[in-house]
PDB file of C-alpha atoms and ligand atoms in Angstrom:
ATOM      1  CA  MET A   1      13.174 -28.602   2.370  1.00 63.00           C
ATOM      2  CA  PRO A   2      10.935 -25.548   2.845  1.00 70.00           C
ATOM      3  CA  HIS A   3       9.750 -25.159   6.404  1.00 81.00           C
ATOM      4  CA  GLN A   4       6.306 -26.696   6.795  1.00 89.00           C
ATOM      5  CA  VAL A   5       3.920 -24.746   9.043  1.00 93.00           C
ATOM      6  CA  THR A   6       2.012 -26.827  11.542  1.00 95.00           C
ATOM      7  CA  TYR A   7      -1.260 -25.265  12.648  1.00 96.00           C
ATOM      8  CA  ALA A   8      -2.595 -25.957  16.116  1.00 97.00           C
ATOM      9  CA  LEU A   9      -6.124 -25.904  14.625  1.00 97.00           C
ATOM     10  CA  PRO A  10      -7.391 -26.454  11.087  1.00 96.00           C
ATOM     11  CA  PRO A  11      -7.160 -23.075   9.270  1.00 95.00           C
ATOM     12  CA  ALA A  12     -10.440 -21.584   8.077  1.00 95.00           C
ATOM     13  CA  PRO A  13     -11.243 -22.455   4.470  1.00 96.00           C
ATOM     14  CA  VAL A  14     -10.898 -19.813   1.720  1.00 97.00           C
ATOM     15  CA  VAL A  15     -14.283 -18.294   0.862  1.00 98.00           C
ATOM     16  CA  SER A  16     -14.760 -18.256  -2.910  1.00 98.00           C
ATOM     17  CA  LEU A  17     -17.320 -17.294  -5.522  1.00 98.00           C
ATOM     18  CA  PRO A  18     -18.271 -19.142  -8.701  1.00 98.00           C
ATOM     19  CA  LEU A  19     -17.392 -17.622 -12.079  1.00 98.00           C
ATOM     20  CA  VAL A  20     -19.666 -17.572 -15.087  1.00 97.00           C
ATOM     21  CA  GLY A  21     -18.321 -19.903 -17.785  1.00 93.00           C
ATOM     22  CA  SER A  22     -15.436 -21.351 -15.761  1.00 95.00           C
ATOM     23  CA  GLU A  23     -14.800 -24.056 -13.195  1.00 96.00           C
ATOM     24  CA  ALA A  24     -12.274 -21.789 -11.463  1.00 97.00           C
ATOM     25  CA  ARG A  25     -13.472 -19.823  -8.431  1.00 98.00           C
ATOM     26  CA  PHE A  26     -12.731 -16.299  -7.213  1.00 98.00           C
ATOM     27  CA  PRO A  27     -11.010 -16.389  -3.790  1.00 98.00           C
ATOM     28  CA  VAL A  28     -12.347 -13.647  -1.512  1.00 98.00           C
ATOM     29  CA  ARG A  29      -9.830 -11.617   0.512  1.00 98.00           C
ATOM     30  CA  ARG A  30     -11.624  -8.555   1.942  1.00 98.00           C
ATOM     31  CA  VAL A  31     -15.130  -7.181   1.584  1.00 98.00           C
ATOM     32  CA  TYR A  32     -15.538  -3.405   1.409  1.00 98.00           C
ATOM     33  CA  CYS A  33     -18.938  -1.713   1.302  1.00 98.00           C
ATOM     34  CA  VAL A  34     -19.911   1.840   0.314  1.00 97.00           C
ATOM     35  CA  GLY A  35     -22.554   3.618   2.402  1.00 93.00           C
ATOM     36  CA  ARG A  36     -25.361   5.757   0.892  1.00 90.00           C
ATOM     37  CA  ASN A  37     -24.257   5.781  -2.739  1.00 92.00           C
ATOM     38  CA  TYR A  38     -27.615   6.458  -4.451  1.00 91.00           C
ATOM     39  CA  GLU A  39     -29.288   9.813  -3.851  1.00 87.00           C
ATOM     40  CA  GLU A  40     -32.805   8.425  -3.366  1.00 88.00           C
ATOM     41  CA  HIS A  41     -31.566   5.879  -0.821  1.00 85.00           C
ATOM     42  CA  ALA A  42     -29.587   8.569   1.045  1.00 84.00           C
ATOM     43  CA  LYS A  43     -32.835  10.582   1.216  1.00 86.00           C
ATOM     44  CA  GLU A  44     -34.863   7.653   2.538  1.00 86.00           C
ATOM     45  CA  MET A  45     -32.195   7.247   5.247  1.00 85.00           C
ATOM     46  CA  GLY A  46     -32.545  10.945   6.147  1.00 85.00           C
ATOM     47  CA  PHE A  47     -29.546  12.442   4.320  1.00 84.00           C
ATOM     48  CA  THR A  48     -29.179  14.834   1.388  1.00 75.00           C
ATOM     49  CA  GLY A  49     -26.419  16.030  -0.873  1.00 66.00           C
ATOM     50  CA  ARG A  50     -23.189  14.569  -2.215  1.00 71.00           C
ATOM     51  CA  GLU A  51     -20.893  13.690   0.640  1.00 83.00           C
ATOM     52  CA  PRO A  52     -17.524  11.983   0.130  1.00 88.00           C
ATOM     53  CA  PRO A  53     -17.958   8.199  -0.066  1.00 92.00           C
ATOM     54  CA  PHE A  54     -17.555   6.336   3.207  1.00 94.00           C
ATOM     55  CA  PHE A  55     -16.805   2.699   3.769  1.00 97.00           C
ATOM     56  CA  PHE A  56     -17.443  -0.179   6.118  1.00 97.00           C
ATOM     57  CA  MET A  57     -16.474  -3.831   5.898  1.00 98.00           C
ATOM     58  CA  LYS A  58     -17.860  -7.305   6.232  1.00 98.00           C
ATOM     59  CA  PRO A  59     -15.689 -10.295   7.102  1.00 98.00           C
ATOM     60  CA  ALA A  60     -14.885 -12.493   4.102  1.00 98.00           C
ATOM     61  CA  ASP A  61     -16.677 -15.423   5.717  1.00 98.00           C
ATOM     62  CA  ALA A  62     -19.913 -13.400   5.891  1.00 98.00           C
ATOM     63  CA  ILE A  63     -20.130 -13.964   2.120  1.00 98.00           C
ATOM     64  CA  VAL A  64     -22.678 -16.589   1.097  1.00 98.00           C
ATOM     65  CA  PRO A  65     -21.715 -17.845  -2.369  1.00 98.00           C
ATOM     66  CA  VAL A  66     -24.738 -18.547  -4.571  1.00 98.00           C
ATOM     67  CA  ALA A  67     -24.241 -20.509  -7.792  1.00 97.00           C
ATOM     68  CA  SER A  68     -26.143 -19.969 -11.013  1.00 96.00           C
ATOM     69  CA  GLY A  69     -29.685 -21.352 -10.853  1.00 96.00           C
ATOM     70  CA  GLU A  70     -29.417 -22.077  -7.133  1.00 97.00           C
ATOM     71  CA  THR A  71     -31.538 -20.663  -4.262  1.00 98.00           C
ATOM     72  CA  VAL A  72     -29.484 -20.673  -1.073  1.00 98.00           C
ATOM     73  CA  ASP A  73     -30.913 -20.501   2.453  1.00 98.00           C
ATOM     74  CA  VAL A  74     -29.917 -17.441   4.497  1.00 98.00           C
ATOM     75  CA  PRO A  75     -30.665 -17.708   8.220  1.00 98.00           C
ATOM     76  CA  TYR A  76     -32.724 -14.909   9.796  1.00 98.00           C
ATOM     77  CA  PRO A  77     -30.091 -13.453  12.141  1.00 98.00           C
ATOM     78  CA  THR A  78     -30.271 -13.262  15.910  1.00 98.00           C
ATOM     79  CA  LEU A  79     -30.946 -10.041  17.868  1.00 98.00           C
ATOM     80  CA  THR A  80     -32.960  -8.178  15.187  1.00 98.00           C
ATOM     81  CA  GLN A  81     -36.618  -7.467  14.541  1.00 98.00           C
ATOM     82  CA  ASN A  82     -35.907  -5.494  11.354  1.00 98.00           C
ATOM     83  CA  PHE A  83     -33.848  -7.489   8.852  1.00 98.00           C
ATOM     84  CA  HIS A  84     -33.424  -5.456   5.644  1.00 98.00           C
ATOM     85  CA  HIS A  85     -32.469  -6.222   2.050  1.00 98.00           C
ATOM     86  CA  GLU A  86     -30.069  -3.990   0.100  1.00 98.00           C
ATOM     87  CA  VAL A  87     -29.420  -5.149  -3.460  1.00 98.00           C
ATOM     88  CA  GLU A  88     -26.056  -3.981  -4.809  1.00 98.00           C
ATOM     89  CA  LEU A  89     -23.633  -4.274  -7.679  1.00 98.00           C
ATOM     90  CA  VAL A  90     -20.524  -6.063  -6.374  1.00 98.00           C
ATOM     91  CA  VAL A  91     -17.123  -5.339  -7.925  1.00 98.00           C
ATOM     92  CA  ALA A  92     -14.454  -8.066  -7.796  1.00 99.00           C
ATOM     93  CA  ILE A  93     -10.889  -6.726  -7.841  1.00 98.00           C
ATOM     94  CA  GLY A  94      -8.412  -8.600 -10.030  1.00 98.00           C
ATOM     95  CA  GLN A  95      -5.389  -6.359  -9.697  1.00 98.00           C
ATOM     96  CA  GLY A  96      -4.568  -4.488  -6.522  1.00 98.00           C
ATOM     97  CA  GLY A  97      -3.069  -1.075  -5.943  1.00 98.00           C
ATOM     98  CA  SER A  98      -2.934   2.090  -3.866  1.00 98.00           C
ATOM     99  CA  TYR A  99      -3.952   5.562  -5.051  1.00 98.00           C
ATOM    100  CA  ILE A 100      -5.538   4.111  -8.180  1.00 98.00           C
ATOM    101  CA  LYS A 101      -6.866   6.927 -10.373  1.00 98.00           C
ATOM    102  CA  ALA A 102     -10.466   6.750 -11.547  1.00 98.00           C
ATOM    103  CA  ALA A 103      -9.304   6.885 -15.176  1.00 98.00           C
ATOM    104  CA  ASP A 104      -7.319   3.656 -14.646  1.00 98.00           C
ATOM    105  CA  ALA A 105      -9.595   2.009 -12.071  1.00 98.00           C
ATOM    106  CA  LEU A 106     -11.587  -0.261 -14.368  1.00 98.00           C
ATOM    107  CA  ASN A 107      -8.334  -1.970 -15.419  1.00 98.00           C
ATOM    108  CA  HIS A 108      -8.191  -3.288 -11.837  1.00 98.00           C
ATOM    109  CA  VAL A 109     -11.637  -4.913 -12.018  1.00 98.00           C
ATOM    110  CA  PHE A 110     -11.848  -8.670 -12.522  1.00 98.00           C
ATOM    111  CA  GLY A 111     -15.623  -8.871 -12.793  1.00 98.00           C
ATOM    112  CA  TYR A 112     -19.052  -8.074 -11.400  1.00 98.00           C
ATOM    113  CA  ALA A 113     -21.766  -9.872  -9.476  1.00 98.00           C
ATOM    114  CA  VAL A 114     -25.087  -9.199  -7.768  1.00 98.00           C
ATOM    115  CA  GLY A 115     -24.914  -9.009  -3.980  1.00 98.00           C
ATOM    116  CA  LEU A 116     -27.148  -8.405  -0.978  1.00 98.00           C
ATOM    117  CA  ASP A 117     -25.852  -6.204   1.838  1.00 98.00           C
ATOM    118  CA  MET A 118     -28.212  -7.710   4.412  1.00 98.00           C
ATOM    119  CA  THR A 119     -28.649  -5.390   7.382  1.00 98.00           C
ATOM    120  CA  ARG A 120     -29.961  -5.579  10.949  1.00 98.00           C
ATOM    121  CA  ARG A 121     -31.522  -2.124  10.499  1.00 98.00           C
ATOM    122  CA  ASP A 122     -32.681  -1.721  14.087  1.00 98.00           C
ATOM    123  CA  LEU A 123     -29.201  -2.443  15.451  1.00 97.00           C
ATOM    124  CA  GLN A 124     -27.509  -0.276  12.803  1.00 97.00           C
ATOM    125  CA  SER A 125     -29.829   2.629  13.724  1.00 96.00           C
ATOM    126  CA  ASP A 126     -29.066   2.195  17.439  1.00 97.00           C
ATOM    127  CA  MET A 127     -25.319   2.211  16.757  1.00 97.00           C
ATOM    128  CA  LYS A 128     -25.616   5.321  14.536  1.00 95.00           C
ATOM    129  CA  LYS A 129     -27.528   7.182  17.253  1.00 96.00           C
ATOM    130  CA  GLN A 130     -24.873   6.293  19.808  1.00 97.00           C
ATOM    131  CA  GLY A 131     -21.962   7.012  17.457  1.00 96.00           C
ATOM    132  CA  ARG A 132     -20.789   3.405  17.714  1.00 96.00           C
ATOM    133  CA  PRO A 133     -19.433   1.096  14.985  1.00 95.00           C
ATOM    134  CA  TRP A 134     -21.916  -0.541  12.604  1.00 95.00           C
ATOM    135  CA  CYS A 135     -20.411  -4.040  12.799  1.00 97.00           C
ATOM    136  CA  ILE A 136     -23.336  -5.642  14.594  1.00 98.00           C
ATOM    137  CA  GLY A 137     -25.741  -4.164  12.025  1.00 98.00           C
ATOM    138  CA  LYS A 138     -23.733  -4.955   8.908  1.00 98.00           C
ATOM    139  CA  ALA A 139     -20.958  -7.496   9.468  1.00 98.00           C
ATOM    140  CA  PHE A 140     -22.798 -10.469  10.970  1.00 98.00           C
ATOM    141  CA  ASP A 141     -22.692 -14.084   9.771  1.00 98.00           C
ATOM    142  CA  ALA A 142     -24.221 -14.720   6.333  1.00 98.00           C
ATOM    143  CA  SER A 143     -24.838 -10.987   5.805  1.00 98.00           C
ATOM    144  CA  GLY A 144     -23.443 -10.961   2.269  1.00 98.00           C
ATOM    145  CA  PRO A 145     -24.972 -13.343  -0.273  1.00 98.00           C
ATOM    146  CA  VAL A 146     -23.251 -12.912  -3.678  1.00 98.00           C
ATOM    147  CA  GLY A 147     -24.000 -14.542  -7.016  1.00 98.00           C
ATOM    148  CA  PRO A 148     -21.610 -15.739  -9.724  1.00 98.00           C
ATOM    149  CA  ILE A 149     -18.989 -13.318 -11.055  1.00 98.00           C
ATOM    150  CA  THR A 150     -19.142 -12.324 -14.719  1.00 98.00           C
ATOM    151  CA  LEU A 151     -15.816 -11.236 -16.194  1.00 98.00           C
ATOM    152  CA  ALA A 152     -15.668  -7.456 -16.674  1.00 98.00           C
ATOM    153  CA  GLN A 153     -14.816  -7.864 -20.376  1.00 98.00           C
ATOM    154  CA  ASP A 154     -18.081  -9.786 -20.876  1.00 98.00           C
ATOM    155  CA  VAL A 155     -20.300  -7.055 -19.410  1.00 98.00           C
ATOM    156  CA  PRO A 156     -19.035  -3.646 -20.583  1.00 96.00           C
ATOM    157  CA  SER A 157     -22.605  -2.275 -20.297  1.00 97.00           C
ATOM    158  CA  VAL A 158     -22.778  -2.835 -16.524  1.00 98.00           C
ATOM    159  CA  HIS A 159     -22.285   0.879 -15.746  1.00 97.00           C
ATOM    160  CA  GLN A 160     -25.621   1.675 -17.425  1.00 97.00           C
ATOM    161  CA  ALA A 161     -27.433  -1.496 -16.308  1.00 98.00           C
ATOM    162  CA  ALA A 162     -30.752  -1.701 -14.503  1.00 98.00           C
ATOM    163  CA  ILE A 163     -30.619  -3.055 -10.945  1.00 98.00           C
ATOM    164  CA  CYS A 164     -33.599  -4.487  -9.082  1.00 98.00           C
ATOM    165  CA  LEU A 165     -34.735  -6.674  -6.214  1.00 98.00           C
ATOM    166  CA  ASN A 166     -37.890  -8.771  -6.044  1.00 98.00           C
ATOM    167  CA  VAL A 167     -39.258 -10.323  -2.848  1.00 98.00           C
ATOM    168  CA  ASN A 168     -41.694 -13.187  -3.473  1.00 98.00           C
ATOM    169  CA  GLY A 169     -42.054 -11.949  -7.056  1.00 98.00           C
ATOM    170  CA  GLN A 170     -42.894  -8.369  -6.030  1.00 98.00           C
ATOM    171  CA  LEU A 171     -40.612  -5.525  -7.070  1.00 98.00           C
ATOM    172  CA  ARG A 172     -39.080  -3.776  -4.033  1.00 98.00           C
ATOM    173  CA  GLN A 173     -36.011  -1.947  -5.371  1.00 98.00           C
ATOM    174  CA  THR A 174     -35.307  -0.638  -8.865  1.00 98.00           C
ATOM    175  CA  SER A 175     -32.766   1.813 -10.250  1.00 97.00           C
ATOM    176  CA  HIS A 176     -29.843   2.042 -12.660  1.00 97.00           C
ATOM    177  CA  ILE A 177     -26.126   1.695 -11.984  1.00 97.00           C
ATOM    178  CA  ASN A 178     -25.544   5.087 -13.665  1.00 96.00           C
ATOM    179  CA  ARG A 179     -27.358   6.679 -10.715  1.00 96.00           C
ATOM    180  CA  LEU A 180     -24.524   5.785  -8.355  1.00 95.00           C
ATOM    181  CA  ILE A 181     -23.387   8.998  -6.629  1.00 94.00           C
ATOM    182  CA  TRP A 182     -19.807   7.699  -6.822  1.00 95.00           C
ATOM    183  CA  SER A 183     -19.223   5.527  -9.898  1.00 97.00           C
ATOM    184  CA  VAL A 184     -17.348   2.234  -9.705  1.00 98.00           C
ATOM    185  CA  ALA A 185     -14.175   3.971 -10.940  1.00 98.00           C
ATOM    186  CA  GLU A 186     -14.493   6.880  -8.474  1.00 97.00           C
ATOM    187  CA  THR A 187     -15.232   4.459  -5.632  1.00 97.00           C
ATOM    188  CA  ILE A 188     -12.024   2.535  -6.409  1.00 98.00           C
ATOM    189  CA  GLU A 189     -10.074   5.809  -6.444  1.00 98.00           C
ATOM    190  CA  HIS A 190     -11.360   6.779  -2.981  1.00 97.00           C
ATOM    191  CA  LEU A 191     -11.137   3.288  -1.499  1.00 98.00           C
ATOM    192  CA  SER A 192      -7.590   2.638  -2.725  1.00 98.00           C
ATOM    193  CA  ALA A 193      -6.404   5.860  -1.083  1.00 98.00           C
ATOM    194  CA  ALA A 194      -7.520   4.510   2.289  1.00 98.00           C
ATOM    195  CA  TRP A 195      -6.552   0.826   1.902  1.00 98.00           C
ATOM    196  CA  ALA A 196      -4.186  -0.993  -0.459  1.00 98.00           C
ATOM    197  CA  LEU A 197      -6.533  -3.034  -2.618  1.00 98.00           C
ATOM    198  CA  GLN A 198      -5.517  -6.560  -3.511  1.00 98.00           C
ATOM    199  CA  ALA A 199      -6.705  -9.220  -5.913  1.00 98.00           C
ATOM    200  CA  GLY A 200      -9.610 -11.017  -4.279  1.00 98.00           C
ATOM    201  CA  ASP A 201     -11.194  -7.942  -2.720  1.00 99.00           C
ATOM    202  CA  LEU A 202     -14.919  -7.345  -3.191  1.00 98.00           C
ATOM    203  CA  ILE A 203     -16.641  -3.953  -3.151  1.00 98.00           C
ATOM    204  CA  PHE A 204     -20.372  -3.655  -2.454  1.00 98.00           C
ATOM    205  CA  THR A 205     -21.120  -0.395  -4.269  1.00 98.00           C
ATOM    206  CA  GLY A 206     -24.257   0.703  -2.388  1.00 97.00           C
ATOM    207  CA  THR A 207     -27.981   0.159  -2.644  1.00 97.00           C
ATOM    208  CA  PRO A 208     -30.704   2.157  -4.389  1.00 96.00           C
ATOM    209  CA  GLU A 209     -33.945   3.239  -2.707  1.00 96.00           C
ATOM    210  CA  GLY A 210     -36.636   0.814  -1.615  1.00 97.00           C
ATOM    211  CA  VAL A 211     -34.837  -1.043   1.173  1.00 97.00           C
ATOM    212  CA  GLY A 212     -37.181  -2.886   3.482  1.00 98.00           C
ATOM    213  CA  ALA A 213     -37.720  -5.765   5.842  1.00 98.00           C
ATOM    214  CA  VAL A 214     -37.870  -9.473   5.042  1.00 98.00           C
ATOM    215  CA  ILE A 215     -39.186 -12.344   7.144  1.00 98.00           C
ATOM    216  CA  ARG A 216     -38.599 -16.093   7.272  1.00 98.00           C
ATOM    217  CA  GLY A 217     -39.895 -17.802   4.145  1.00 98.00           C
ATOM    218  CA  ASP A 218     -39.322 -14.809   1.859  1.00 98.00           C
ATOM    219  CA  VAL A 219     -37.580 -15.537  -1.440  1.00 98.00           C
ATOM    220  CA  LEU A 220     -35.328 -12.742  -2.723  1.00 98.00           C
ATOM    221  CA  ARG A 221     -34.174 -12.328  -6.296  1.00 98.00           C
ATOM    222  CA  GLY A 222     -31.551  -9.687  -7.065  1.00 98.00           C
ATOM    223  CA  ASP A 223     -30.751  -8.665 -10.629  1.00 98.00           C
ATOM    224  CA  VAL A 224     -28.329  -6.447 -12.470  1.00 98.00           C
ATOM    225  CA  GLU A 225     -28.879  -6.444 -16.222  1.00 98.00           C
ATOM    226  CA  GLY A 226     -26.196  -8.555 -17.909  1.00 98.00           C
ATOM    227  CA  LEU A 227     -25.248 -10.493 -14.744  1.00 98.00           C
ATOM    228  CA  GLU A 228     -26.513 -13.768 -13.293  1.00 98.00           C
ATOM    229  CA  SER A 229     -29.473 -13.442 -10.905  1.00 98.00           C
ATOM    230  CA  LEU A 230     -28.952 -13.918  -7.177  1.00 98.00           C
ATOM    231  CA  ASN A 231     -31.577 -16.037  -5.410  1.00 98.00           C
ATOM    232  CA  VAL A 232     -31.860 -16.633  -1.654  1.00 98.00           C
ATOM    233  CA  ARG A 233     -34.524 -17.781   0.794  1.00 98.00           C
ATOM    234  CA  ILE A 234     -34.735 -16.436   4.352  1.00 98.00           C
ATOM    235  CA  VAL A 235     -35.029 -19.320   6.831  1.00 98.00           C
TER     236      VAL A 235
HETATM  237 MN1  LIG B 301     -25.360  -1.274   1.489  1.00 60.45          MN
END
Protein backbone atom coordinates (compact mmCIF):
# COMPACT_ATOMS: atom_id res chain seq x y z
CA MET A 1 0.00 0.00 0.00
CA PRO A 2 1.43 3.42 -0.90
CA HIS A 3 1.53 5.77 2.05
CA GLN A 4 -1.55 7.99 2.04
CA VAL A 5 -0.92 11.61 3.06
CA THR A 6 -3.40 13.03 5.53
CA TYR A 7 -3.70 16.80 5.39
CA ALA A 8 -4.60 18.74 8.51
CA LEU A 9 -6.60 21.13 6.30
CA PRO A 10 -8.14 20.72 2.85
CA PRO A 11 -5.39 21.51 0.28
CA ALA A 12 -6.02 24.48 -1.99
CA PRO A 13 -7.59 23.51 -5.31
CA VAL A 14 -5.50 23.54 -8.52
CA VAL A 15 -6.13 26.73 -10.51
CA SER A 16 -6.78 25.86 -14.15
CA LEU A 17 -7.63 27.52 -17.44
CA PRO A 18 -10.05 26.36 -20.13
CA LEU A 19 -8.70 25.22 -23.50
CA VAL A 20 -10.21 26.08 -26.84
CA GLY A 21 -11.76 22.98 -28.42
CA SER A 22 -11.21 20.63 -25.47
CA GLU A 23 -12.84 19.70 -22.19
CA ALA A 24 -9.40 19.29 -20.61
CA ARG A 25 -8.04 22.21 -18.59
CA PHE A 26 -4.55 23.68 -18.24
CA PRO A 27 -3.32 23.39 -14.63
CA VAL A 28 -1.47 26.54 -13.55
CA ARG A 29 1.80 26.13 -11.63
CA ARG A 30 3.58 29.51 -11.54
CA VAL A 31 2.83 32.90 -13.06
CA TYR A 32 5.76 34.95 -14.34
CA CYS A 33 5.36 38.48 -15.68
CA VAL A 34 7.71 40.61 -17.80
CA GLY A 35 8.03 44.31 -16.94
CA ARG A 36 8.16 47.10 -19.57
CA ASN A 37 8.36 44.98 -22.72
CA TYR A 38 6.94 47.46 -25.27
CA GLU A 39 8.94 50.61 -26.01
CA GLU A 40 5.96 52.98 -25.98
CA HIS A 41 4.77 51.63 -22.63
CA ALA A 42 8.29 51.92 -21.16
CA LYS A 43 8.27 55.57 -22.30
CA GLU A 44 4.89 56.29 -20.73
CA MET A 45 6.28 54.84 -17.47
CA GLY A 46 9.30 57.17 -17.72
CA PHE A 47 11.94 54.81 -19.15
CA THR A 48 13.81 54.65 -22.46
CA GLY A 49 16.02 52.20 -24.26
CA ARG A 50 16.36 48.43 -24.38
CA GLU A 51 17.17 47.10 -20.95
CA PRO A 52 17.47 43.38 -20.19
CA PRO A 53 14.04 41.89 -19.44
CA PHE A 54 13.07 41.78 -15.78
CA PHE A 55 10.48 39.65 -14.09
CA PHE A 56 7.99 39.61 -11.26
CA MET A 57 5.42 37.02 -10.25
CA LYS A 58 1.80 36.63 -9.30
CA PRO A 59 0.55 33.75 -7.18
CA ALA A 60 -1.21 31.04 -9.20
CA ASP A 61 -4.44 31.67 -7.30
CA ALA A 62 -4.44 35.32 -8.43
CA ILE A 63 -5.46 33.96 -11.85
CA VAL A 64 -9.14 34.46 -12.68
CA PRO A 65 -10.07 31.91 -15.35
CA VAL A 66 -12.52 33.30 -17.91
CA ALA A 67 -14.27 30.89 -20.27
CA SER A 68 -15.20 31.61 -23.87
CA GLY A 69 -18.22 33.90 -24.15
CA GLU A 70 -18.27 34.59 -20.42
CA THR A 71 -17.88 37.95 -18.60
CA VAL A 72 -16.43 37.35 -15.15
CA ASP A 73 -16.64 39.78 -12.23
CA VAL A 74 -13.31 41.10 -10.93
CA PRO A 75 -13.51 42.84 -7.55
CA TYR A 76 -12.08 46.37 -7.31
CA PRO A 77 -9.19 45.70 -4.91
CA THR A 78 -8.69 47.21 -1.48
CA LEU A 79 -6.12 49.93 -0.68
CA THR A 80 -5.94 51.55 -4.16
CA GLN A 81 -7.36 54.65 -5.79
CA ASN A 82 -5.69 53.92 -9.15
CA PHE A 83 -6.56 50.46 -10.47
CA HIS A 84 -4.99 49.99 -13.92
CA HIS A 85 -5.54 47.64 -16.85
CA GLU A 86 -2.61 46.08 -18.74
CA VAL A 87 -3.64 43.80 -21.60
CA GLU A 88 -1.03 41.15 -22.40
CA LEU A 89 -0.31 38.07 -24.45
CA VAL A 90 -0.01 35.14 -22.03
CA VAL A 91 2.23 32.18 -22.90
CA ALA A 92 1.37 28.77 -21.43
CA ILE A 93 4.39 26.48 -21.02
CA GLY A 94 3.88 22.84 -21.98
CA GLN A 95 7.41 21.54 -21.59
CA GLY A 96 9.78 22.82 -18.94
CA GLY A 97 13.51 23.40 -18.99
CA SER A 98 16.47 25.48 -17.88
CA TYR A 99 18.71 27.55 -20.17
CA ILE A 100 16.29 27.10 -23.06
CA LYS A 101 17.70 28.77 -26.18
CA ALA A 102 15.50 31.23 -28.05
CA ALA A 103 15.81 29.12 -31.22
CA ASP A 104 14.22 26.16 -29.39
CA ALA A 105 11.92 28.11 -27.05
CA LEU A 106 8.70 27.89 -29.04
CA ASN A 107 8.87 24.08 -28.81
CA HIS A 108 8.25 24.55 -25.07
CA VAL A 109 5.04 26.53 -25.58
CA PHE A 110 1.71 24.76 -25.08
CA GLY A 111 -0.49 27.66 -26.14
CA TYR A 112 -1.49 31.30 -25.84
CA ALA A 113 -4.22 33.31 -24.18
CA VAL A 114 -5.23 36.91 -23.53
CA GLY A 115 -4.55 38.14 -20.00
CA LEU A 116 -4.88 41.25 -17.87
CA ASP A 117 -2.03 42.18 -15.54
CA MET A 118 -4.25 44.27 -13.27
CA THR A 119 -2.20 46.72 -11.22
CA ARG A 120 -2.65 48.90 -8.14
CA ARG A 121 -0.63 51.65 -9.86
CA ASP A 122 -0.50 53.99 -6.88
CA LEU A 123 0.90 51.27 -4.61
CA GLN A 124 3.32 50.02 -7.29
CA SER A 125 4.63 53.59 -7.75
CA ASP A 126 5.09 54.02 -3.99
CA MET A 127 7.02 50.74 -3.77
CA LYS A 128 9.22 51.70 -6.76
CA LYS A 129 10.08 55.05 -5.17
CA GLN A 130 11.03 53.33 -1.93
CA GLY A 131 12.92 50.50 -3.66
CA ARG A 132 10.54 47.93 -2.16
CA PRO A 133 9.02 44.82 -3.77
CA TRP A 134 6.05 45.27 -6.12
CA CYS A 135 3.94 42.46 -4.64
CA ILE A 136 1.24 44.70 -3.20
CA GLY A 137 0.91 46.49 -6.55
CA LYS A 138 0.96 43.43 -8.79
CA ALA A 139 0.37 40.16 -6.94
CA PHE A 140 -2.94 40.76 -5.15
CA ASP A 141 -6.05 38.57 -5.26
CA ALA A 142 -7.79 38.36 -8.65
CA SER A 143 -5.05 40.44 -10.30
CA GLY A 144 -4.69 38.12 -13.29
CA PRO A 145 -7.79 37.39 -15.37
CA VAL A 146 -6.90 35.04 -18.27
CA GLY A 147 -9.05 33.76 -21.12
CA PRO A 148 -9.09 30.34 -22.78
CA ILE A 149 -5.82 28.89 -24.08
CA THR A 150 -5.48 28.25 -27.81
CA LEU A 151 -2.97 25.55 -28.72
CA ALA A 152 0.23 27.05 -30.17
CA GLN A 153 -0.09 24.91 -33.32
CA ASP A 154 -3.49 26.50 -34.01
CA VAL A 155 -2.22 30.09 -33.89
CA PRO A 156 1.18 30.27 -35.63
CA SER A 157 0.47 33.92 -36.55
CA VAL A 158 0.34 35.07 -32.91
CA HIS A 159 3.80 36.68 -33.09
CA GLN A 160 2.51 39.21 -35.64
CA ALA A 161 -0.99 39.57 -34.14
CA ALA A 162 -2.72 42.79 -33.16
CA ILE A 163 -3.38 43.24 -29.44
CA CYS A 164 -5.95 45.63 -27.99
CA LEU A 165 -8.06 46.49 -24.97
CA ASN A 166 -11.48 48.13 -24.97
CA VAL A 167 -13.15 49.59 -21.87
CA ASN A 168 -16.92 50.02 -22.23
CA GLY A 169 -16.48 49.69 -26.00
CA GLN A 170 -13.81 52.40 -26.21
CA LEU A 171 -10.32 51.53 -27.43
CA ARG A 172 -7.69 52.13 -24.72
CA GLN A 173 -4.68 50.04 -25.77
CA THR A 174 -3.61 48.90 -29.23
CA SER A 175 -0.36 47.52 -30.61
CA HIS A 176 1.11 44.43 -32.25
CA ILE A 177 2.88 41.47 -30.67
CA ASN A 178 5.84 42.02 -33.03
CA ARG A 179 6.55 45.24 -31.13
CA LEU A 180 7.58 43.31 -28.03
CA ILE A 181 11.07 44.48 -27.03
CA TRP A 182 11.87 40.88 -26.04
CA SER A 183 10.00 38.35 -28.19
CA VAL A 184 8.26 35.33 -26.68
CA ALA A 185 11.26 33.15 -27.58
CA GLU A 186 13.82 35.61 -26.14
CA THR A 187 11.72 36.03 -22.99
CA ILE A 188 11.72 32.24 -22.46
CA GLU A 189 15.50 32.18 -22.94
CA HIS A 190 16.03 34.86 -20.26
CA LEU A 191 13.38 33.53 -17.87
CA SER A 192 14.59 29.92 -18.03
CA ALA A 193 18.11 31.02 -17.10
CA ALA A 194 16.77 32.44 -13.84
CA TRP A 195 14.15 29.78 -12.98
CA ALA A 196 13.61 26.20 -14.14
CA LEU A 197 10.40 26.42 -16.14
CA GLN A 198 7.88 23.63 -15.78
CA ALA A 199 4.74 22.54 -17.58
CA GLY A 200 1.88 24.61 -16.23
CA ASP A 201 3.79 27.88 -15.97
CA LEU A 202 2.26 31.04 -17.43
CA ILE A 203 4.19 34.05 -18.71
CA PHE A 204 2.54 37.47 -18.99
CA THR A 205 4.67 39.00 -21.75
CA GLY A 206 4.14 42.71 -21.01
CA THR A 207 1.67 45.40 -21.95
CA PRO A 208 1.70 47.98 -24.75
CA GLU A 209 1.07 51.69 -24.22
CA GLY A 210 -2.27 53.11 -23.15
CA VAL A 211 -2.55 51.71 -19.63
CA GLY A 212 -5.08 53.54 -17.50
CA ALA A 213 -7.51 53.41 -14.64
CA VAL A 214 -10.80 51.52 -14.41
CA ILE A 215 -13.66 51.95 -11.96
CA ARG A 216 -16.48 49.75 -10.69
CA GLY A 217 -18.96 48.95 -13.44
CA ASP A 218 -16.41 49.12 -16.26
CA VAL A 219 -16.47 46.24 -18.75
CA LEU A 220 -13.07 45.29 -20.19
CA ARG A 221 -12.52 43.34 -23.38
CA GLY A 222 -9.00 42.19 -24.22
CA ASP A 223 -8.12 40.81 -27.64
CA VAL A 224 -5.18 39.26 -29.41
CA GLU A 225 -5.90 38.45 -33.05
CA GLY A 226 -6.44 34.70 -33.43
CA LEU A 227 -7.20 34.08 -29.73
CA GLU A 228 -10.45 34.06 -27.77
CA SER A 229 -11.48 37.43 -26.31
CA LEU A 230 -11.18 38.04 -22.57
CA ASN A 231 -14.15 39.78 -20.95
CA VAL A 232 -14.37 40.99 -17.34
CA ARG A 233 -16.47 43.45 -15.35
CA ILE A 234 -15.05 45.45 -12.44
CA VAL A 235 -17.34 45.17 -9.40
MN1 LIG B 1 2.33 43.99 -17.10
